[in-house]
Amino acid sequence: MNSYRFDVLSLLPKSFSAMTELGVIGRALNKGIAELHLHNPRDFTKDNYHKVDDEPYGGGAGMVLKPEPIFTAFENIPTYKRRKVLMMTPQGNVLAQKDLLRWSENNDQLVFLCGQYEGFDERIRTLADEEVSVGDFVLTGGELAAMTIINGVIRLLPGAIGAAESLIEESFSDLLLEHPHYTRPAEFCGMRVPQVLRSGDHGEIAKWRQEKRIERTKKRRPDLYRRWIENDQSTEEEND
Ligand code: ADE
């Protein structure tokens, strides 16, 4: 199978070294499950000052990212058949696990447009298939947002995570949050591992875990709990 390709347009390409060496993602990149290619629009400027931003038309504070270096850098990127171009912006659709699943399954290349401090010249938006926000807060640039998405997509790619079941039992994919986990020792600082988990009764353990998942979701994420209830009912209707 061909590896999944990530291309990032960023004025701070070095920030991605935070993810290229370490852990599951570093290993997946080293194994060739995915490739990460960084492109700095500054390298595609044609003036002596390597200017990537300029003052806003109409006046006002802050600078605006110029379209030319970004378009030129973008045109330099190879195009895979199932490519998707994502612009990182707090104005985009808020990211959810279903998006990561969709991109991991339907695409073979993700291109990220990251801003720094400044806004994008509006014409840069025409390059994007989707605008994505990682949450209702403002970061200094799109790099952490792009790294979040790359991380979330890579871990869904075949071979990136060891045990297959660690993906199957997963929180958001079936809408409930995870149950509590324990490992040795059985008692720590007066806190004991629930007896049922040490009983060896797999039926009882599964029941306890499911109850905890429901209880946790209801308490912490009533919005997810409601969706789960609705989903559960529609699956029951399908099976009738
Ligand atoms: N750039 C700045 N803030 C952002 C956010 N919340 N999501 C995506 N890109 C961003």
PDB file of C-alpha atoms and ligand atoms in Angstrom:
ATOM      1  CA  MET A   1       0.000   0.000   0.000  1.00  0.00           C
ATOM      2  CA  ASN A   2       1.214   3.512  -0.807  1.00  0.00           C
ATOM      3  CA  SER A   3       1.951   5.724   2.143  1.00  0.00           C
ATOM      4  CA  TYR A   4      -0.356   8.557   3.120  1.00  0.00           C
ATOM      5  CA  ARG A   5       1.063  11.962   2.290  1.00  0.00           C
ATOM      6  CA  PHE A   6       0.872  15.124   4.396  1.00  0.00           C
ATOM      7  CA  ASP A   7       2.009  18.464   2.969  1.00  0.00           C
ATOM      8  CA  VAL A   8       2.166  21.509   5.220  1.00  0.00           C
ATOM      9  CA  LEU A   9       2.551  25.117   4.147  1.00  0.00           C
ATOM     10  CA  SER A  10       3.946  26.906   7.172  1.00  0.00           C
ATOM     11  CA  LEU A  11       6.201  29.843   7.993  1.00  0.00           C
ATOM     12  CA  LEU A  12       7.409  27.838  11.012  1.00  0.00           C
ATOM     13  CA  PRO A  13       8.228  24.413   9.571  1.00  0.00           C
ATOM     14  CA  LYS A  14      10.600  23.677  12.460  1.00  0.00           C
ATOM     15  CA  SER A  15       7.674  23.465  14.868  1.00  0.00           C
ATOM     16  CA  PHE A  16       6.819  20.100  13.269  1.00  0.00           C
ATOM     17  CA  SER A  17       9.971  18.515  14.653  1.00  0.00           C
ATOM     18  CA  ALA A  18       7.887  18.143  17.845  1.00  0.00           C
ATOM     19  CA  MET A  19       6.055  15.273  16.161  1.00  0.00           C
ATOM     20  CA  THR A  20       8.477  13.732  13.681  1.00  0.00           C
ATOM     21  CA  GLU A  21      10.811  11.922  16.068  1.00  0.00           C
ATOM     22  CA  LEU A  22       8.763  10.682  18.980  1.00  0.00           C
ATOM     23  CA  GLY A  23       6.182   8.096  19.916  1.00  0.00           C
ATOM     24  CA  VAL A  24       3.559   6.460  17.731  1.00  0.00           C
ATOM     25  CA  ILE A  25       3.672   9.215  15.100  1.00  0.00           C
ATOM     26  CA  GLY A  26       7.477   9.276  14.834  1.00  0.00           C
ATOM     27  CA  ARG A  27       7.461   5.504  14.429  1.00  0.00           C
ATOM     28  CA  ALA A  28       4.695   5.592  11.784  1.00  0.00           C
ATOM     29  CA  LEU A  29       6.650   8.189   9.791  1.00  0.00           C
ATOM     30  CA  ASN A  30       9.864   6.172  10.152  1.00  0.00           C
ATOM     31  CA  LYS A  31       8.078   3.005   9.029  1.00  0.00           C
ATOM     32  CA  GLY A  32       6.796   4.818   5.933  1.00  0.00           C
ATOM     33  CA  ILE A  33       3.098   4.498   6.834  1.00  0.00           C
ATOM     34  CA  ALA A  34       2.895   8.229   6.204  1.00  0.00           C
ATOM     35  CA  GLU A  35       5.154  10.946   4.800  1.00  0.00           C
ATOM     36  CA  LEU A  36       5.345  14.528   6.046  1.00  0.00           C
ATOM     37  CA  HIS A  37       6.533  17.244   3.641  1.00  0.00           C
ATOM     38  CA  LEU A  38       7.065  20.790   4.880  1.00  0.00           C
ATOM     39  CA  HIS A  39       6.969  23.839   2.597  1.00  0.00           C
ATOM     40  CA  ASN A  40       7.848  27.331   3.726  1.00  0.00           C
ATOM     41  CA  PRO A  41       6.102  30.020   1.629  1.00  0.00           C
ATOM     42  CA  ARG A  42       9.061  32.308   2.447  1.00  0.00           C
ATOM     43  CA  ASP A  43      11.211  30.116   0.189  1.00  0.00           C
ATOM     44  CA  PHE A  44       8.872  30.958  -2.682  1.00  0.00           C
ATOM     45  CA  THR A  45       9.056  34.759  -2.410  1.00  0.00           C
ATOM     46  CA  LYS A  46      10.603  36.608  -5.329  1.00  0.00           C
ATOM     47  CA  ASP A  47      11.619  39.888  -3.648  1.00  0.00           C
ATOM     48  CA  ASN A  48      14.919  40.558  -1.846  1.00  0.00           C
ATOM     49  CA  TYR A  49      13.213  40.876   1.549  1.00  0.00           C
ATOM     50  CA  HIS A  50      11.369  37.548   1.284  1.00  0.00           C
ATOM     51  CA  LYS A  51       8.193  39.309   2.269  1.00  0.00           C
ATOM     52  CA  VAL A  52       5.298  37.007   3.120  1.00  0.00           C
ATOM     53  CA  ASP A  53       2.883  39.558   4.602  1.00  0.00           C
ATOM     54  CA  ASP A  54       1.722  43.109   4.009  1.00  0.00           C
ATOM     55  CA  GLU A  55      -0.565  45.792   5.438  1.00  0.00           C
ATOM     56  CA  PRO A  56      -4.299  45.290   5.061  1.00  0.00           C
ATOM     57  CA  TYR A  57      -6.130  47.179   2.337  1.00  0.00           C
ATOM     58  CA  GLY A  58      -8.538  49.541   4.064  1.00  0.00           C
ATOM     59  CA  GLY A  59      -6.179  49.993   7.021  1.00  0.00           C
ATOM     60  CA  GLY A  60      -6.274  48.507  10.497  1.00  0.00           C
ATOM     61  CA  ALA A  61      -3.944  46.657  12.856  1.00  0.00           C
ATOM     62  CA  GLY A  62      -1.958  43.533  11.990  1.00  0.00           C
ATOM     63  CA  MET A  63      -0.583  42.162   8.786  1.00  0.00           C
ATOM     64  CA  VAL A  64      -2.119  39.958   6.130  1.00  0.00           C
ATOM     65  CA  LEU A  65      -0.470  36.936   4.488  1.00  0.00           C
ATOM     66  CA  LYS A  66       0.214  37.698   0.848  1.00  0.00           C
ATOM     67  CA  PRO A  67      -1.304  35.345  -1.717  1.00  0.00           C
ATOM     68  CA  GLU A  68       1.654  34.963  -4.134  1.00  0.00           C
ATOM     69  CA  PRO A  69       4.137  32.995  -1.944  1.00  0.00           C
ATOM     70  CA  ILE A  70       1.385  30.683  -0.747  1.00  0.00           C
ATOM     71  CA  PHE A  71       0.015  30.057  -4.243  1.00  0.00           C
ATOM     72  CA  THR A  72       3.523  29.416  -5.598  1.00  0.00           C
ATOM     73  CA  ALA A  73       4.405  27.059  -2.731  1.00  0.00           C
ATOM     74  CA  PHE A  74       1.069  25.314  -3.210  1.00  0.00           C
ATOM     75  CA  GLU A  75       1.553  24.832  -6.949  1.00  0.00           C
ATOM     76  CA  ASN A  76       4.886  23.166  -6.210  1.00  0.00           C
ATOM     77  CA  ILE A  77       3.240  20.323  -4.259  1.00  0.00           C
ATOM     78  CA  PRO A  78       2.573  17.044  -6.076  1.00  0.00           C
ATOM     79  CA  THR A  79      -1.091  16.081  -6.344  1.00  0.00           C
ATOM     80  CA  TYR A  80      -2.300  12.647  -5.267  1.00  0.00           C
ATOM     81  CA  LYS A  81      -5.609  11.330  -6.622  1.00  0.00           C
ATOM     82  CA  ARG A  82      -7.521  11.638  -3.375  1.00  0.00           C
ATOM     83  CA  ARG A  83      -6.141  14.891  -2.078  1.00  0.00           C
ATOM     84  CA  LYS A  84      -7.894  17.242   0.337  1.00  0.00           C
ATOM     85  CA  VAL A  85      -6.712  20.788   1.087  1.00  0.00           C
ATOM     86  CA  LEU A  86      -7.419  22.036   4.611  1.00  0.00           C
ATOM     87  CA  MET A  87      -7.067  25.608   5.811  1.00  0.00           C
ATOM     88  CA  MET A  88      -6.393  25.970   9.550  1.00  0.00           C
ATOM     89  CA  THR A  89      -8.520  28.788  10.920  1.00  0.00           C
ATOM     90  CA  PRO A  90     -10.718  29.491  13.948  1.00  0.00           C
ATOM     91  CA  GLN A  91     -13.408  30.378  11.378  1.00  0.00           C
ATOM     92  CA  GLY A  92     -13.596  26.783  10.136  1.00  0.00           C
ATOM     93  CA  ASN A  93     -15.797  23.822  11.068  1.00  0.00           C
ATOM     94  CA  VAL A  94     -14.856  22.511  14.492  1.00  0.00           C
ATOM     95  CA  LEU A  95     -12.865  19.292  14.198  1.00  0.00           C
ATOM     96  CA  ALA A  96     -14.394  15.999  15.365  1.00  0.00           C
ATOM     97  CA  GLN A  97     -13.300  12.358  15.293  1.00  0.00           C
ATOM     98  CA  LYS A  98     -15.647  11.676  12.360  1.00  0.00           C
ATOM     99  CA  ASP A  99     -13.554  14.094  10.232  1.00  0.00           C
ATOM    100  CA  LEU A 100     -10.331  12.250  11.088  1.00  0.00           C
ATOM    101  CA  LEU A 101     -12.012   8.960  10.153  1.00  0.00           C
ATOM    102  CA  ARG A 102     -13.317  10.422   6.903  1.00  0.00           C
ATOM    103  CA  TRP A 103      -9.893  11.781   5.859  1.00  0.00           C
ATOM    104  CA  SER A 104      -8.071   8.602   6.894  1.00  0.00           C
ATOM    105  CA  GLU A 105     -10.437   6.467   4.795  1.00  0.00           C
ATOM    106  CA  ASN A 106     -11.313   8.632   1.774  1.00  0.00           C
ATOM    107  CA  ASN A 107      -8.074  10.496   1.129  1.00  0.00           C
ATOM    108  CA  ASP A 108      -4.427   9.689   0.458  1.00  0.00           C
ATOM    109  CA  GLN A 109      -3.061  13.209   0.842  1.00  0.00           C
ATOM    110  CA  LEU A 110      -3.847  16.138   3.124  1.00  0.00           C
ATOM    111  CA  VAL A 111      -2.445  19.592   2.393  1.00  0.00           C
ATOM    112  CA  PHE A 112      -2.507  22.081   5.287  1.00  0.00           C
ATOM    113  CA  LEU A 113      -2.490  25.847   4.952  1.00  0.00           C
ATOM    114  CA  CYS A 114      -1.210  27.376   8.199  1.00  0.00           C
ATOM    115  CA  GLY A 115      -1.222  31.074   9.049  1.00  0.00           C
ATOM    116  CA  GLN A 116       0.973  32.818  11.634  1.00  0.00           C
ATOM    117  CA  TYR A 117      -0.468  35.708  13.691  1.00  0.00           C
ATOM    118  CA  GLU A 118      -1.848  37.358  10.593  1.00  0.00           C
ATOM    119  CA  GLY A 119      -4.981  36.652   8.699  1.00  0.00           C
ATOM    120  CA  PHE A 120      -4.906  35.093   5.249  1.00  0.00           C
ATOM    121  CA  ASP A 121      -5.566  37.251   2.213  1.00  0.00           C
ATOM    122  CA  GLU A 122      -9.112  36.223   1.367  1.00  0.00           C
ATOM    123  CA  ARG A 123      -8.034  34.864  -2.057  1.00  0.00           C
ATOM    124  CA  ILE A 124      -5.978  32.142  -0.353  1.00  0.00           C
ATOM    125  CA  ARG A 125      -9.289  30.628   0.781  1.00  0.00           C
ATOM    126  CA  THR A 126      -9.950  29.560  -2.831  1.00  0.00           C
ATOM    127  CA  LEU A 127      -7.206  26.913  -2.491  1.00  0.00           C
ATOM    128  CA  ALA A 128      -8.976  25.143   0.372  1.00  0.00           C
ATOM    129  CA  ASP A 129     -11.505  22.328   0.127  1.00  0.00           C
ATOM    130  CA  GLU A 130     -12.364  22.720   3.802  1.00  0.00           C
ATOM    131  CA  GLU A 131     -11.656  25.231   6.566  1.00  0.00           C
ATOM    132  CA  VAL A 132     -11.008  23.600   9.924  1.00  0.00           C
ATOM    133  CA  SER A 133     -10.829  24.882  13.498  1.00  0.00           C
ATOM    134  CA  VAL A 134      -9.524  22.746  16.364  1.00  0.00           C
ATOM    135  CA  GLY A 135     -11.769  24.545  18.845  1.00  0.00           C
ATOM    136  CA  ASP A 136     -13.358  27.829  19.810  1.00  0.00           C
ATOM    137  CA  PHE A 137     -10.148  29.530  20.863  1.00  0.00           C
ATOM    138  CA  VAL A 138      -7.409  31.412  19.019  1.00  0.00           C
ATOM    139  CA  LEU A 139      -3.833  30.169  18.603  1.00  0.00           C
ATOM    140  CA  THR A 140      -0.912  32.182  17.218  1.00  0.00           C
ATOM    141  CA  GLY A 141      -0.835  29.985  14.135  1.00  0.00           C
ATOM    142  CA  GLY A 142      -2.282  26.941  12.430  1.00  0.00           C
ATOM    143  CA  GLU A 143       0.714  24.669  13.153  1.00  0.00           C
ATOM    144  CA  LEU A 144      -0.643  23.089  16.336  1.00  0.00           C
ATOM    145  CA  ALA A 145      -3.994  22.615  14.624  1.00  0.00           C
ATOM    146  CA  ALA A 146      -2.308  20.858  11.656  1.00  0.00           C
ATOM    147  CA  MET A 147      -0.242  18.683  14.023  1.00  0.00           C
ATOM    148  CA  THR A 148      -3.419  17.756  15.872  1.00  0.00           C
ATOM    149  CA  ILE A 149      -5.053  16.575  12.648  1.00  0.00           C
ATOM    150  CA  ILE A 150      -1.931  14.777  11.372  1.00  0.00           C
ATOM    151  CA  ASN A 151      -1.644  12.978  14.716  1.00  0.00           C
ATOM    152  CA  GLY A 152      -5.315  12.002  14.729  1.00  0.00           C
ATOM    153  CA  VAL A 153      -5.266  10.740  11.122  1.00  0.00           C
ATOM    154  CA  ILE A 154      -1.975   8.814  11.396  1.00  0.00           C
ATOM    155  CA  ARG A 155      -3.159   6.803  14.385  1.00  0.00           C
ATOM    156  CA  LEU A 156      -6.128   5.607  12.292  1.00  0.00           C
ATOM    157  CA  LEU A 157      -3.939   4.377   9.413  1.00  0.00           C
ATOM    158  CA  PRO A 158      -3.406   0.609   9.131  1.00  0.00           C
ATOM    159  CA  GLY A 159      -0.264  -0.451  10.991  1.00  0.00           C
ATOM    160  CA  ALA A 160       0.193   2.755  12.995  1.00  0.00           C
ATOM    161  CA  ILE A 161      -1.135   1.346  16.255  1.00  0.00           C
ATOM    162  CA  GLY A 162      -0.166  -2.103  17.506  1.00  0.00           C
ATOM    163  CA  ALA A 163      -3.200  -3.777  19.039  1.00  0.00           C
ATOM    164  CA  ALA A 164      -6.220  -3.611  16.734  1.00  0.00           C
ATOM    165  CA  GLU A 165      -8.634  -3.574  19.639  1.00  0.00           C
ATOM    166  CA  SER A 166      -7.235  -0.335  21.043  1.00  0.00           C
ATOM    167  CA  LEU A 167      -8.965   1.310  18.082  1.00  0.00           C
ATOM    168  CA  ILE A 168     -12.108  -0.806  18.205  1.00  0.00           C
ATOM    169  CA  GLU A 169     -13.050   0.036  21.797  1.00  0.00           C
ATOM    170  CA  GLU A 170     -12.527   3.691  21.200  1.00  0.00           C
ATOM    171  CA  SER A 171     -14.414   6.576  22.824  1.00  0.00           C
ATOM    172  CA  PHE A 172     -15.670   8.938  20.201  1.00  0.00           C
ATOM    173  CA  SER A 173     -16.168   6.464  17.382  1.00  0.00           C
ATOM    174  CA  ASP A 174     -19.033   4.847  19.276  1.00  0.00           C
ATOM    175  CA  LEU A 175     -19.903   8.060  21.068  1.00  0.00           C
ATOM    176  CA  LEU A 176     -19.386   6.910  24.671  1.00  0.00           C
ATOM    177  CA  LEU A 177     -16.368   7.984  26.704  1.00  0.00           C
ATOM    178  CA  GLU A 178     -13.995   5.294  27.940  1.00  0.00           C
ATOM    179  CA  HIS A 179     -14.481   3.402  31.185  1.00  0.00           C
ATOM    180  CA  PRO A 180     -11.896   3.805  33.997  1.00  0.00           C
ATOM    181  CA  HIS A 181      -8.632   1.852  33.617  1.00  0.00           C
ATOM    182  CA  TYR A 182      -6.497   0.347  36.371  1.00  0.00           C
ATOM    183  CA  THR A 183      -3.202  -1.494  36.534  1.00  0.00           C
ATOM    184  CA  ARG A 184      -1.083  -2.812  39.425  1.00  0.00           C
ATOM    185  CA  PRO A 185      -0.837  -2.261  42.376  1.00  0.00           C
ATOM    186  CA  ALA A 186      -4.284  -3.364  43.570  1.00  0.00           C
ATOM    187  CA  GLU A 187      -4.103  -0.741  46.310  1.00  0.00           C
ATOM    188  CA  PHE A 188      -2.301   2.588  46.018  1.00  0.00           C
ATOM    189  CA  CYS A 189      -2.372   5.367  48.654  1.00  0.00           C
ATOM    190  CA  GLY A 190      -5.523   3.808  50.108  1.00  0.00           C
ATOM    191  CA  MET A 191      -7.261   3.697  46.693  1.00  0.00           C
ATOM    192  CA  ARG A 192      -8.369   0.205  45.734  1.00  0.00           C
ATOM    193  CA  VAL A 193      -8.986  -1.258  42.279  1.00  0.00           C
ATOM    194  CA  PRO A 194     -12.704  -2.203  41.986  1.00  0.00           C
ATOM    195  CA  GLN A 195     -13.127  -5.837  43.015  1.00  0.00           C
ATOM    196  CA  VAL A 196     -15.013  -6.824  39.852  1.00  0.00           C
ATOM    197  CA  LEU A 197     -11.923  -6.128  37.690  1.00  0.00           C
ATOM    198  CA  ARG A 198      -9.980  -8.663  39.755  1.00  0.00           C
ATOM    199  CA  SER A 199     -12.759 -11.288  39.738  1.00  0.00           C
ATOM    200  CA  GLY A 200     -11.818 -12.887  36.402  1.00  0.00           C
ATOM    201  CA  ASP A 201     -15.533 -12.874  35.447  1.00  0.00           C
ATOM    202  CA  HIS A 202     -15.395 -11.458  31.916  1.00  0.00           C
ATOM    203  CA  GLY A 203     -19.161 -11.058  31.626  1.00  0.00           C
ATOM    204  CA  GLU A 204     -19.337  -9.019  34.826  1.00  0.00           C
ATOM    205  CA  ILE A 205     -16.276  -6.990  33.811  1.00  0.00           C
ATOM    206  CA  ALA A 206     -17.811  -6.096  30.439  1.00  0.00           C
ATOM    207  CA  LYS A 207     -21.085  -5.119  32.141  1.00  0.00           C
ATOM    208  CA  TRP A 208     -19.276  -2.932  34.700  1.00  0.00           C
ATOM    209  CA  ARG A 209     -17.255  -1.219  31.987  1.00  0.00           C
ATOM    210  CA  GLN A 210     -20.305  -0.451  29.880  1.00  0.00           C
ATOM    211  CA  GLU A 211     -22.144   0.951  32.929  1.00  0.00           C
ATOM    212  CA  LYS A 212     -19.180   3.190  33.754  1.00  0.00           C
ATOM    213  CA  ARG A 213     -18.979   4.425  30.173  1.00  0.00           C
ATOM    214  CA  ILE A 214     -22.640   5.390  30.192  1.00  0.00           C
ATOM    215  CA  GLU A 215     -22.421   6.979  33.661  1.00  0.00           C
ATOM    216  CA  ARG A 216     -19.305   8.997  32.717  1.00  0.00           C
ATOM    217  CA  THR A 217     -20.662  10.194  29.412  1.00  0.00           C
ATOM    218  CA  LYS A 218     -23.996  11.227  30.926  1.00  0.00           C
ATOM    219  CA  LYS A 219     -22.222  13.251  33.626  1.00  0.00           C
ATOM    220  CA  ARG A 220     -19.344  14.779  31.648  1.00  0.00           C
ATOM    221  CA  ARG A 221     -20.716  15.062  28.138  1.00  0.00           C
ATOM    222  CA  PRO A 222     -24.513  15.231  28.141  1.00  0.00           C
ATOM    223  CA  ASP A 223     -24.355  16.297  24.467  1.00  0.00           C
ATOM    224  CA  LEU A 224     -22.575  13.057  23.486  1.00  0.00           C
ATOM    225  CA  TYR A 225     -24.858  11.042  25.746  1.00  0.00           C
ATOM    226  CA  ARG A 226     -27.936  12.395  23.935  1.00  0.00           C
ATOM    227  CA  ARG A 227     -26.413  11.563  20.563  1.00  0.00           C
ATOM    228  CA  TRP A 228     -25.590   8.067  21.792  1.00  0.00           C
ATOM    229  CA  ILE A 229     -29.186   7.510  22.978  1.00  0.00           C
ATOM    230  CA  GLU A 230     -30.532   8.695  19.612  1.00  0.00           C
ATOM    231  CA  ASN A 231     -28.012   6.577  17.713  1.00  0.00           C
ATOM    232  CA  ASP A 232     -28.788   3.518  19.818  1.00  0.00           C
ATOM    233  CA  GLN A 233     -32.489   3.868  19.129  1.00  0.00           C
ATOM    234  CA  SER A 234     -32.048   4.315  15.393  1.00  0.00           C
ATOM    235  CA  THR A 235     -29.834   1.179  15.270  1.00  0.00           C
ATOM    236  CA  GLU A 236     -32.546  -0.727  17.127  1.00  0.00           C
ATOM    237  CA  GLU A 237     -35.141   0.448  14.585  1.00  0.00           C
ATOM    238  CA  GLU A 238     -32.878  -0.662  11.722  1.00  0.00           C
ATOM    239  CA  ASN A 239     -32.669  -4.132  13.258  1.00  0.00           C
ATOM    240  CA  ASP A 240     -36.458  -4.471  13.738  1.00  0.00           C
TER     241      ASP A 240
HETATM  242  N1  ADE B   1      -5.325  29.128  13.942  1.00  0.00           N
HETATM  243  C1  ADE B   1      -5.469  29.910  15.030  1.00  0.00           C
HETATM  244  N2  ADE B   1      -6.373  29.410  15.868  1.00  0.00           N
HETATM  245  C2  ADE B   1      -6.839  28.268  15.312  1.00  0.00           C
HETATM  246  C3  ADE B   1      -7.803  27.292  15.696  1.00  0.00           C
HETATM  247  N3  ADE B   1      -8.496  27.385  16.824  1.00  0.00           N
HETATM  248  N4  ADE B   1      -8.015  26.267  14.869  1.00  0.00           N
HETATM  249  C4  ADE B   1      -7.340  26.161  13.702  1.00  0.00           C
HETATM  250  N5  ADE B   1      -6.433  27.042  13.285  1.00  0.00           N
HETATM  251  C5  ADE B   1      -6.173  28.081  14.080  1.00  0.00           C
END
